[in-house]
XYZ file of C-alpha atoms in Angstrom:
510
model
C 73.063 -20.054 -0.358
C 73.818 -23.920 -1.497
C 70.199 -25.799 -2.032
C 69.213 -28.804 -1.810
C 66.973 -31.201 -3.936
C 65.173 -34.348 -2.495
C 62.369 -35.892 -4.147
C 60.240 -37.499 -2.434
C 56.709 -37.432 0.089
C 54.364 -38.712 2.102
C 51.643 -37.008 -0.579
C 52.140 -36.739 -4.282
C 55.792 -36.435 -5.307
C 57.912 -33.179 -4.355
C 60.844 -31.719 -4.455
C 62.617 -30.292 -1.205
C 64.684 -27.055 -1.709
C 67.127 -26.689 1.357
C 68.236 -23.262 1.563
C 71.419 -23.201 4.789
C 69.843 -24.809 7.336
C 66.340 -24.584 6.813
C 63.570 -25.561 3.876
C 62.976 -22.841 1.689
C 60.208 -24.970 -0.843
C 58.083 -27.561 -1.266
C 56.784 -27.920 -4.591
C 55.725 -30.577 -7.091
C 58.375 -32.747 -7.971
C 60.398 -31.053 -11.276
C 58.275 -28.172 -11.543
C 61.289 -25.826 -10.206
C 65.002 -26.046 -12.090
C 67.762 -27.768 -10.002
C 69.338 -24.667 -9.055
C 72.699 -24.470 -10.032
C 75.527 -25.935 -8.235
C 73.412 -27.744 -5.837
C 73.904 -31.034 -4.334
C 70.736 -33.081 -5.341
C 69.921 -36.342 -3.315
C 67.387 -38.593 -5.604
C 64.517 -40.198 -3.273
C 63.994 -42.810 -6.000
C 61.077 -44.225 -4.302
C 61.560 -43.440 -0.773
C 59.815 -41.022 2.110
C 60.961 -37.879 3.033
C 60.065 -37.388 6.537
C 61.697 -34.629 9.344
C 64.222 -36.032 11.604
C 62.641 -38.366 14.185
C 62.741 -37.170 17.828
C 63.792 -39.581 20.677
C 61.842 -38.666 23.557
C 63.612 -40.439 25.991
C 67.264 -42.188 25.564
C 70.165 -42.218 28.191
C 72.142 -40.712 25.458
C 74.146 -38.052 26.980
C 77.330 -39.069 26.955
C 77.024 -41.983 24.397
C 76.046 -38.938 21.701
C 79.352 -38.170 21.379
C 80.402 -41.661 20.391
C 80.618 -42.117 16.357
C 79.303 -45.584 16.584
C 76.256 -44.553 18.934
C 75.867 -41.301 16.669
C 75.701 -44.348 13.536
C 73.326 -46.463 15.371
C 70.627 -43.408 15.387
C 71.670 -41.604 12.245
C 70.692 -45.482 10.397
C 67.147 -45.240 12.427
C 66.253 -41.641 10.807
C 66.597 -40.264 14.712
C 68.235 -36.410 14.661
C 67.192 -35.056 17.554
C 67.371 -36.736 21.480
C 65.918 -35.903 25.015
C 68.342 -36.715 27.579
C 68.714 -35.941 31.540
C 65.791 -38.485 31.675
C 64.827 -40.368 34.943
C 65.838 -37.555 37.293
C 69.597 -38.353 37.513
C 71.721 -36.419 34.829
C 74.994 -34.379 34.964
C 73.974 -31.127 35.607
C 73.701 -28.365 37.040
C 75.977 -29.569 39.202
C 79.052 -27.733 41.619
C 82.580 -28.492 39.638
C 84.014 -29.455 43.072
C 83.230 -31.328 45.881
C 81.176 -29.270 48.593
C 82.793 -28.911 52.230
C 81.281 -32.094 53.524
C 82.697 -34.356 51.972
C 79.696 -35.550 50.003
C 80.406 -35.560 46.653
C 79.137 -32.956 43.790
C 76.321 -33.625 42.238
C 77.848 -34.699 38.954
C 80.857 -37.061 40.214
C 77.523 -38.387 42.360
C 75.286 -38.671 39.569
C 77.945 -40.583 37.293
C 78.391 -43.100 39.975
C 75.116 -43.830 40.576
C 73.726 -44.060 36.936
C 76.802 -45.659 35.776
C 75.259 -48.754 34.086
C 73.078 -46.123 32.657
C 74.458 -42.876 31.257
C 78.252 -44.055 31.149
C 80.617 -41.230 31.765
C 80.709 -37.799 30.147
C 84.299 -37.910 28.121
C 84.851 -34.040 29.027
C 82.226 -32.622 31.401
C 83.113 -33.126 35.183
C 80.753 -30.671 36.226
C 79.464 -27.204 36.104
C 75.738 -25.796 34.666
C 73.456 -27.205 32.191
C 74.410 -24.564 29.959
C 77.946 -25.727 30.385
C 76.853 -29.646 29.384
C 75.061 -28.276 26.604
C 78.210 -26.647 24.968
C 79.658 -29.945 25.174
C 77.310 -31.090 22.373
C 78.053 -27.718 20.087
C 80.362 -29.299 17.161
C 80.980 -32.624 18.386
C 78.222 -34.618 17.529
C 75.765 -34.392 14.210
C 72.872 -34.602 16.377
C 70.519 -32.122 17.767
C 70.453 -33.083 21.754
C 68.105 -31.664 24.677
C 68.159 -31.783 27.751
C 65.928 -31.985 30.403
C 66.741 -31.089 34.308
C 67.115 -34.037 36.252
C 64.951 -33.605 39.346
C 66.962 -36.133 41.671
C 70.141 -34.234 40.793
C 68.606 -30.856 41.807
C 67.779 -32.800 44.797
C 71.124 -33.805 45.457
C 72.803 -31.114 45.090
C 70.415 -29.673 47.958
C 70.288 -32.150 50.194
C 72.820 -34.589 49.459
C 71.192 -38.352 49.710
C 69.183 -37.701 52.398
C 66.336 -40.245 52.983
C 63.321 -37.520 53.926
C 61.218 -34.987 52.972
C 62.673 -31.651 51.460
C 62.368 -28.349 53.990
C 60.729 -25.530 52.488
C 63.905 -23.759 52.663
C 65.341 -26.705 50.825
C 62.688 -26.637 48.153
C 63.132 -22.879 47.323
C 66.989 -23.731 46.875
C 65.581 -26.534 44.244
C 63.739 -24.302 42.540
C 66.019 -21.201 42.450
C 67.992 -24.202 40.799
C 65.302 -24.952 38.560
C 65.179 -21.674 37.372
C 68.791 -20.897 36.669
C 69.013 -24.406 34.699
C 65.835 -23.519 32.753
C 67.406 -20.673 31.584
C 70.130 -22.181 30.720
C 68.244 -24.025 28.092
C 67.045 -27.303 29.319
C 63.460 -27.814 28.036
C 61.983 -29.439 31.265
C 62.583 -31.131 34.036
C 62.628 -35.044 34.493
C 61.782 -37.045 37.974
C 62.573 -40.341 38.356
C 60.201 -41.105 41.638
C 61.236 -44.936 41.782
C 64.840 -44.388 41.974
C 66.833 -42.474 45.667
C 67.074 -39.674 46.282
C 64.181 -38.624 44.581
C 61.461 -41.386 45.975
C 61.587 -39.074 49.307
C 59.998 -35.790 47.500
C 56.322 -35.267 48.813
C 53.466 -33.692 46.311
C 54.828 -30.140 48.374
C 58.039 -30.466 46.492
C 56.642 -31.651 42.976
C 54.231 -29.157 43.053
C 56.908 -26.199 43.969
C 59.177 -27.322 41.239
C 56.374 -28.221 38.468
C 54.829 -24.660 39.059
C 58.457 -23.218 37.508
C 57.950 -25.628 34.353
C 53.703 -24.145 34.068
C 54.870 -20.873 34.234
C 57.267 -21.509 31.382
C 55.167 -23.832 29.342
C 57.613 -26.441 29.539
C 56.636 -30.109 30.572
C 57.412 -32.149 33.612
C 58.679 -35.846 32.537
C 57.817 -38.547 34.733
C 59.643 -42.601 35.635
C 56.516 -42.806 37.502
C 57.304 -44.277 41.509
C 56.103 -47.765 39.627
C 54.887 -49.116 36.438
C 52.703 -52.596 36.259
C 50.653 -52.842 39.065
C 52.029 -50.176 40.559
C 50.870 -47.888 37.664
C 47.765 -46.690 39.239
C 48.894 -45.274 42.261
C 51.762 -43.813 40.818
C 49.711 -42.445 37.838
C 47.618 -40.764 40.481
C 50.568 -38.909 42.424
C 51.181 -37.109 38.747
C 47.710 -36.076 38.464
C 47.669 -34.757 41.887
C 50.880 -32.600 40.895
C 49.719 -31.712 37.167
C 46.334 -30.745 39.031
C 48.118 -28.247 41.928
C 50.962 -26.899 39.553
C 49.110 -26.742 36.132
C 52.039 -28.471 34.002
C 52.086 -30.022 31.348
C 52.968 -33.876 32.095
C 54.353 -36.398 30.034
C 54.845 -40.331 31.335
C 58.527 -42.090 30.217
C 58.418 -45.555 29.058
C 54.935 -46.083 29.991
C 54.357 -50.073 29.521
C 52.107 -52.563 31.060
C 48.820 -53.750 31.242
C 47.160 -51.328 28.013
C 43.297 -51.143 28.757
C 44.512 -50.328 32.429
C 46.987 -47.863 31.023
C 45.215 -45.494 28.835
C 42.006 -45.681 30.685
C 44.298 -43.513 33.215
C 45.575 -41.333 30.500
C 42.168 -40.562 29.139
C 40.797 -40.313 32.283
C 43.520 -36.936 32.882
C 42.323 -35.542 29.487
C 38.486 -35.626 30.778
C 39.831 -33.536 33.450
C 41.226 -30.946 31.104
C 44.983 -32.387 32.146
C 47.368 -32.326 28.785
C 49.549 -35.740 29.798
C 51.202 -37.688 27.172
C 53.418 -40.680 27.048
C 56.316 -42.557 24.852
C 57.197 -45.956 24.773
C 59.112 -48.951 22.876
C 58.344 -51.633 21.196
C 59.754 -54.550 23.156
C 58.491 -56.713 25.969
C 62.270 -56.523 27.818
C 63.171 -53.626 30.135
C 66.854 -52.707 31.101
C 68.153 -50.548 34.387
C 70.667 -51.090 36.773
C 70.711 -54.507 38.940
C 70.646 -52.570 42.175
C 67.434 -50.692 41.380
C 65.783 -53.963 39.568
C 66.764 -56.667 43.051
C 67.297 -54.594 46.048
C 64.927 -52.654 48.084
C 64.017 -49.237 49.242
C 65.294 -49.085 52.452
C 68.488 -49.615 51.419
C 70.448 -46.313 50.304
C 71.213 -47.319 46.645
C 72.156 -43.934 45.386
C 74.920 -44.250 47.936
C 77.104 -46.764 46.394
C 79.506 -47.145 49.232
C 77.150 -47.013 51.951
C 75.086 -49.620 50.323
C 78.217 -51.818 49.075
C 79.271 -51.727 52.902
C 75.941 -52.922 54.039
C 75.863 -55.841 51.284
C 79.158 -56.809 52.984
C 76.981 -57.146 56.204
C 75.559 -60.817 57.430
C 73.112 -58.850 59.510
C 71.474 -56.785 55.952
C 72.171 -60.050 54.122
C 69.708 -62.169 56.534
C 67.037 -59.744 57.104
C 67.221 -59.234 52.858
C 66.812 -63.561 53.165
C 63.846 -62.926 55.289
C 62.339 -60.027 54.115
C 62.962 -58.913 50.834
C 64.338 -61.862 48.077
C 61.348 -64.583 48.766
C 59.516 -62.017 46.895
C 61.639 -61.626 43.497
C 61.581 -65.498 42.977
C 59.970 -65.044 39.682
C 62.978 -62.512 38.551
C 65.935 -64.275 38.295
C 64.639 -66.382 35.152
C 64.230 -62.879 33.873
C 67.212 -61.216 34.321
C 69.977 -61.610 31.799
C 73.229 -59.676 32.146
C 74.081 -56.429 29.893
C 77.196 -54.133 31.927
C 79.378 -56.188 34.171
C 82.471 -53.906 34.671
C 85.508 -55.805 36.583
C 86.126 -59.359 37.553
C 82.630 -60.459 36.537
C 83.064 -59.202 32.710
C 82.450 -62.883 31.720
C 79.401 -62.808 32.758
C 77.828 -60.035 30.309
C 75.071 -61.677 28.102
C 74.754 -64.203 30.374
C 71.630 -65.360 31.991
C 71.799 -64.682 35.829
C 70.906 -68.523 36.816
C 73.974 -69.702 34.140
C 75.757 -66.579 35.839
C 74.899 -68.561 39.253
C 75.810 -72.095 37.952
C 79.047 -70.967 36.781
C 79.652 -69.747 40.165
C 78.680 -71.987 42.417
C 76.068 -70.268 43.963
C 72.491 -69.273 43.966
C 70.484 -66.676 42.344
C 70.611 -64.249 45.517
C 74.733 -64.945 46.193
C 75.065 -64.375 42.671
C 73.403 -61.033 42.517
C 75.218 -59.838 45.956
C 78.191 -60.957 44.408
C 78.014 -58.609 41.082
C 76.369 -55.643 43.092
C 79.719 -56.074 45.320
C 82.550 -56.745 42.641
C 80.604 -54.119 40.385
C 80.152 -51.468 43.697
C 76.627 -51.163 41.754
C 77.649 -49.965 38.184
C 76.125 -53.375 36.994
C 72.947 -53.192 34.325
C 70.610 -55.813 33.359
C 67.920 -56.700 30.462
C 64.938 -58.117 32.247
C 61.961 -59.728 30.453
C 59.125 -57.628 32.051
C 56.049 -59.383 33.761
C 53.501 -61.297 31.869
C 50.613 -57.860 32.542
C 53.000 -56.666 29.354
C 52.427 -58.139 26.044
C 52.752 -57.657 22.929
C 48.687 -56.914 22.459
C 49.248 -54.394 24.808
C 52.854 -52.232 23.566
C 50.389 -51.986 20.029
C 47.590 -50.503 22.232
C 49.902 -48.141 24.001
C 51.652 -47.212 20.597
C 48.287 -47.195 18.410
C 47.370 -44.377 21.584
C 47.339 -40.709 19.908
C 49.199 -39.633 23.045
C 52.007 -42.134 22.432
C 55.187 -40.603 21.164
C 58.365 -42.957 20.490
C 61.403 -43.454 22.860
C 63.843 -46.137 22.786
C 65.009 -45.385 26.583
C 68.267 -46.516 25.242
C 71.482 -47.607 27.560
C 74.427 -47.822 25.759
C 76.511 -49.153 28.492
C 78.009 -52.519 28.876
C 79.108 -55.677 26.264
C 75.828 -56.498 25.757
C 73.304 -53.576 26.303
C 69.310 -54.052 24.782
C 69.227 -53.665 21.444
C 66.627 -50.478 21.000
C 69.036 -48.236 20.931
C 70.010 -49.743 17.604
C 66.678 -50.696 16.847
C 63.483 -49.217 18.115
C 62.341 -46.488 15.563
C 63.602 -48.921 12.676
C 61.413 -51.499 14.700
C 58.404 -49.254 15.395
C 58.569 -48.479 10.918
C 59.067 -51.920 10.146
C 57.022 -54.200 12.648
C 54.353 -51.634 13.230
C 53.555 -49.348 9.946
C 54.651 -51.941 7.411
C 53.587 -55.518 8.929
C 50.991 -54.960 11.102
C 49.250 -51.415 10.226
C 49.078 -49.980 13.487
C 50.217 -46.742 12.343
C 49.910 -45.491 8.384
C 53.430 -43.782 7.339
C 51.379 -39.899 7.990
C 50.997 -41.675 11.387
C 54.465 -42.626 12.118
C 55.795 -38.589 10.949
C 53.395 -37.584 14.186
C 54.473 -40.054 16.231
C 58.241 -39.999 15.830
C 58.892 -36.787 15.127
C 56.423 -33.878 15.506
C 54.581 -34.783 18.501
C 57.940 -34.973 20.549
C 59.161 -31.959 18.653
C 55.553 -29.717 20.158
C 55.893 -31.431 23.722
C 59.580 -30.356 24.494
C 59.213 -27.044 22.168
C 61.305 -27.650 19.179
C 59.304 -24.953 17.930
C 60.957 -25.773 13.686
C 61.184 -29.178 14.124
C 59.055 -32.025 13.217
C 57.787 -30.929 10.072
C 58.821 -30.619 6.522
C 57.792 -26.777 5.349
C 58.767 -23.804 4.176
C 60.964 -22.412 7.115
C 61.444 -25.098 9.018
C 64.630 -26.565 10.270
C 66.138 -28.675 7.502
C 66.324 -32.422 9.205
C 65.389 -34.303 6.643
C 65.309 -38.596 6.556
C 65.010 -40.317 3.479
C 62.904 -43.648 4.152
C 62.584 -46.804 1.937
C 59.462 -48.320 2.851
C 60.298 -51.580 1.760
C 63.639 -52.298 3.252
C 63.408 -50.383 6.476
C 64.364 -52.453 9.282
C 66.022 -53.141 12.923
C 68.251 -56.403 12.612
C 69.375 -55.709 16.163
C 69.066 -58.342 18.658
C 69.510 -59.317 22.166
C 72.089 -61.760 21.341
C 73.478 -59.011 18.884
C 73.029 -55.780 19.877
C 75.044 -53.158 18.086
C 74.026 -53.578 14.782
C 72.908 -50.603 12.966
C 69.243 -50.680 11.510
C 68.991 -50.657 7.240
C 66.481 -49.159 4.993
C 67.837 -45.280 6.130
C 70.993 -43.832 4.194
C 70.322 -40.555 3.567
C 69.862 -37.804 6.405
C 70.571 -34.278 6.683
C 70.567 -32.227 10.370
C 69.869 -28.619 9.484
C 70.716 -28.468 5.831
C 73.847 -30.687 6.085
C 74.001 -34.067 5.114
C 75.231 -35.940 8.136
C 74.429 -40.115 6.576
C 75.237 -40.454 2.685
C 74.705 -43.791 1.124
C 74.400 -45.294 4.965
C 77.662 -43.611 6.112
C 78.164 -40.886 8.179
C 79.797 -37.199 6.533
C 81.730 -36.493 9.735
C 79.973 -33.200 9.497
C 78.940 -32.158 12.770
């Protein structure tokens, strides 16, 4: 078949010989002939290294955008891990059940609108169904993970209490068909309705499917900061009871506290890992980030209807916004869909300035106009710093995620940005990670947790993703006040054999 010749290592020089879609040889550099008729891509200087792996990026639909597909092609990322945070697409019924509820998938856009955008095709159906969506349109290698809180939906609708035992079987018969369907876990997301109602009876039912299987359960813990104890704990509990494998999303806060609770697992024989990004701002949906629990946000019209009520609105005066006073300064606007568009990019006091009114008005008024499909960027609390996302990172447990949201005018820039940041900022400038360090980190420890099984290494047999590096001019230029700019440094990349970036420009080949 064709072959391929890179030069180029992490150890002394060598030449990469592609053979279809895997590696066939790694030898010293020119000690083999250029076979004939290949295509031979000259390092000149840079790193070979496999494809990177994003463990966690809301990048199901935005995949099949070109520009999106750009933005991680330039950051060296080939493969991606969506159906994160417990609300995803599928499985889900292609038509509304007999109650009027909606399916699971129309529900599931809806509610993680500012999040996972719309799927341009899929408007329901099975995970294997979603997953064909991927075969041939995009360059990238995507997995998926079943979203707990859809499974949960689809069973129970939004209903604010603990699943029945028959209800829990139905979950996991789900489970089980979706699994084999090929999704390579499941995800919860435990802060976010419906899924903040499941009990350690229903985690522990579901996560027993994923043991059995050796496949991992993937965790937005029910609260990060100084809620990351507690909520650390309930995963424990589960991993203990079921025997999964467990793996923490976006884990960020205060460090020592952090991995003193990872390590603390692995004493008790628990395998638990963890990815993260390197910034100090978040980004979710406004609802989820200023309103509170008792208030049925994964019902948008339910909740919009109660927003519209002076009754909610005084007892959230009373009860619930003295608390956030220290948020609004940290909230800046990223998706805005509607009458508010203006407003993207925006800080939310300027938003409230500009309006007339004050921070609380102001945030009623977008969750209104918006009926909840608004996102935010949000500087997290001061028990993050930058001391502490180099702990986390510097962590052997720590694998890299951008938890990307491509939504809105002015989303946060690591989904342009993170891996290019996490090369640049943290191998090259500060040394918390040597280049061998940054291969595990990015690429093959994601690749063993979610069971890429010829992934995340460059060998003889192994899939050919291959990412040509310059270690000098890597680099994320993306910013919060310009997001969308691809990252520079990474032209060249192939996904199995094929070379999908040439000279810092996509092929087309898919």
């Amino acid at each position: 078949g064709a072959r391929l010749t890179a030069q180029g290592g992490l150890t002394a020089p060598v030449d990469l010989l592609v053979a279809g879609d895997v590696i066939d040889r790694v030898v010293p550099t020119g000690s083999v002939p250029v076979p004939a008729g290949a295509l031979v891509i000259e390092a000149a200087g840079r790193i070979a290294f496999p494809g990177f792996v994003d463990a966690h990026v809301h990048g199901e639909a935005a995949v099949l955008d070109p520009d999106v597909q750009l933005a991680m092609l330039r950051q060296g990322v080939t493969s991606i891990v969506v159906g994160q945070d417990g609300v995803s697409y599928a499985p889900s019924a292609p038509l509304p059940v007999a109650d009027g509820t909606p399916d699971a998938h129309t529900w599931a856009t809806g509610y993680f609108s500012a999040i996972n955008g719309e799927h341009p095709t899929f408007r329901g159906g099975s995970v294997a169904d979603l997953l064909a969506t991927y075969e041939g349109t995009t360059p990238l290698n995507v997995a998926y993970l079943v979203p707990h809180g859809t499974l949960r939906y689809a069973v129970l609708g939004g209903a604010a209490r603990p699943a029945s035992p028959d209800e829990t079987a139905r979950m996991v018969a789900l489970l089980r068909e979706a699994l084999d369907d090929g999704a390579c876990g499941m995800s919860t997301g435990l802060e976010y309705a419906p899924a903040s109602n499941a009990t350690d009876d229903e985690l522990v039912a579901l996560t027993r499917v994923l043991a059995e299987q050796g496949l991992p359960h993937v965790s937005h813990m029910r609260g990060y900061e100084d809620k990351a104890g507690s909520a650390m704990a309930e995963l424990v509990r589960v991993a203990r009871a079921s025997g999964v494998a467990t793996h923490v999303s976006h884990y960020h806060g205060p460090a020592d506290e952090l991995v003193g609770y990872v390590e603390d697992a692995h004493a008790g024989g628990l395998d638990v890992t963890f990815d993260s990004y390197p910034y100090l701002r978040g980004c979710s949906i406004l609802s989820m980030v200023s309103l509170p629990t008792w208030l049925p946000i994964a019902d948008p019209d339910a909740t919009v209807a109660m927003l519209q009520d002076p009754d909610v609105v005084a007892r959230l005066r009373a009860e619930h916004f003295p608390g956030l006073a220290d948020l609004w300064e940290r909230v800046t606007m990223a998706a805005v869909p509607g009458e508010l568009q203006w407003s993207e990019g925006m800080a939310l006091l300027d938003v409230a300035d500009r309006l007339g009114l004050d921070p609380v008005e102001t945030t009623l008024r977008i969750l209104v106009s918006t009926h909840l499909r608004a996102g935010c960027v949000f500087a997290q609390p001061p028990t993050n710093s930058p001391e502490s996302v180099r702990a986390l990172l510097r962590h052997p447990a720590q694998m890299g995620g951008s938890d990307a949201i491509y939504q809105g005018g002015r989303p946060h820039p690591r989904g342009w940005g993170a891996f290019a940041r996490f090369l640049a900022e943290h191998v090259r400038t500060l040394g918390d990670w040597t280049w061998h360090d940054a291969e595990r980190h990015l690429s093959a420890a994601a690749a063993e947790r979610f069971g890429f099984a010829d992934r995340g290494v460059l060998r003889p047999g192994a899939r050919a993703d291959v990412v040509l590096l310059d270690p000098e001019t890597v680099q994320d230029v993306a910013t919060y006040e310009d997001p969308r700019r691809p990252a520079t440094g990474i032209d060249d990349v192939l996904v199995a054999g094929v070379p999908v970036l040439a000279g810092g420009r996509p092929t087309g080949a898919t």
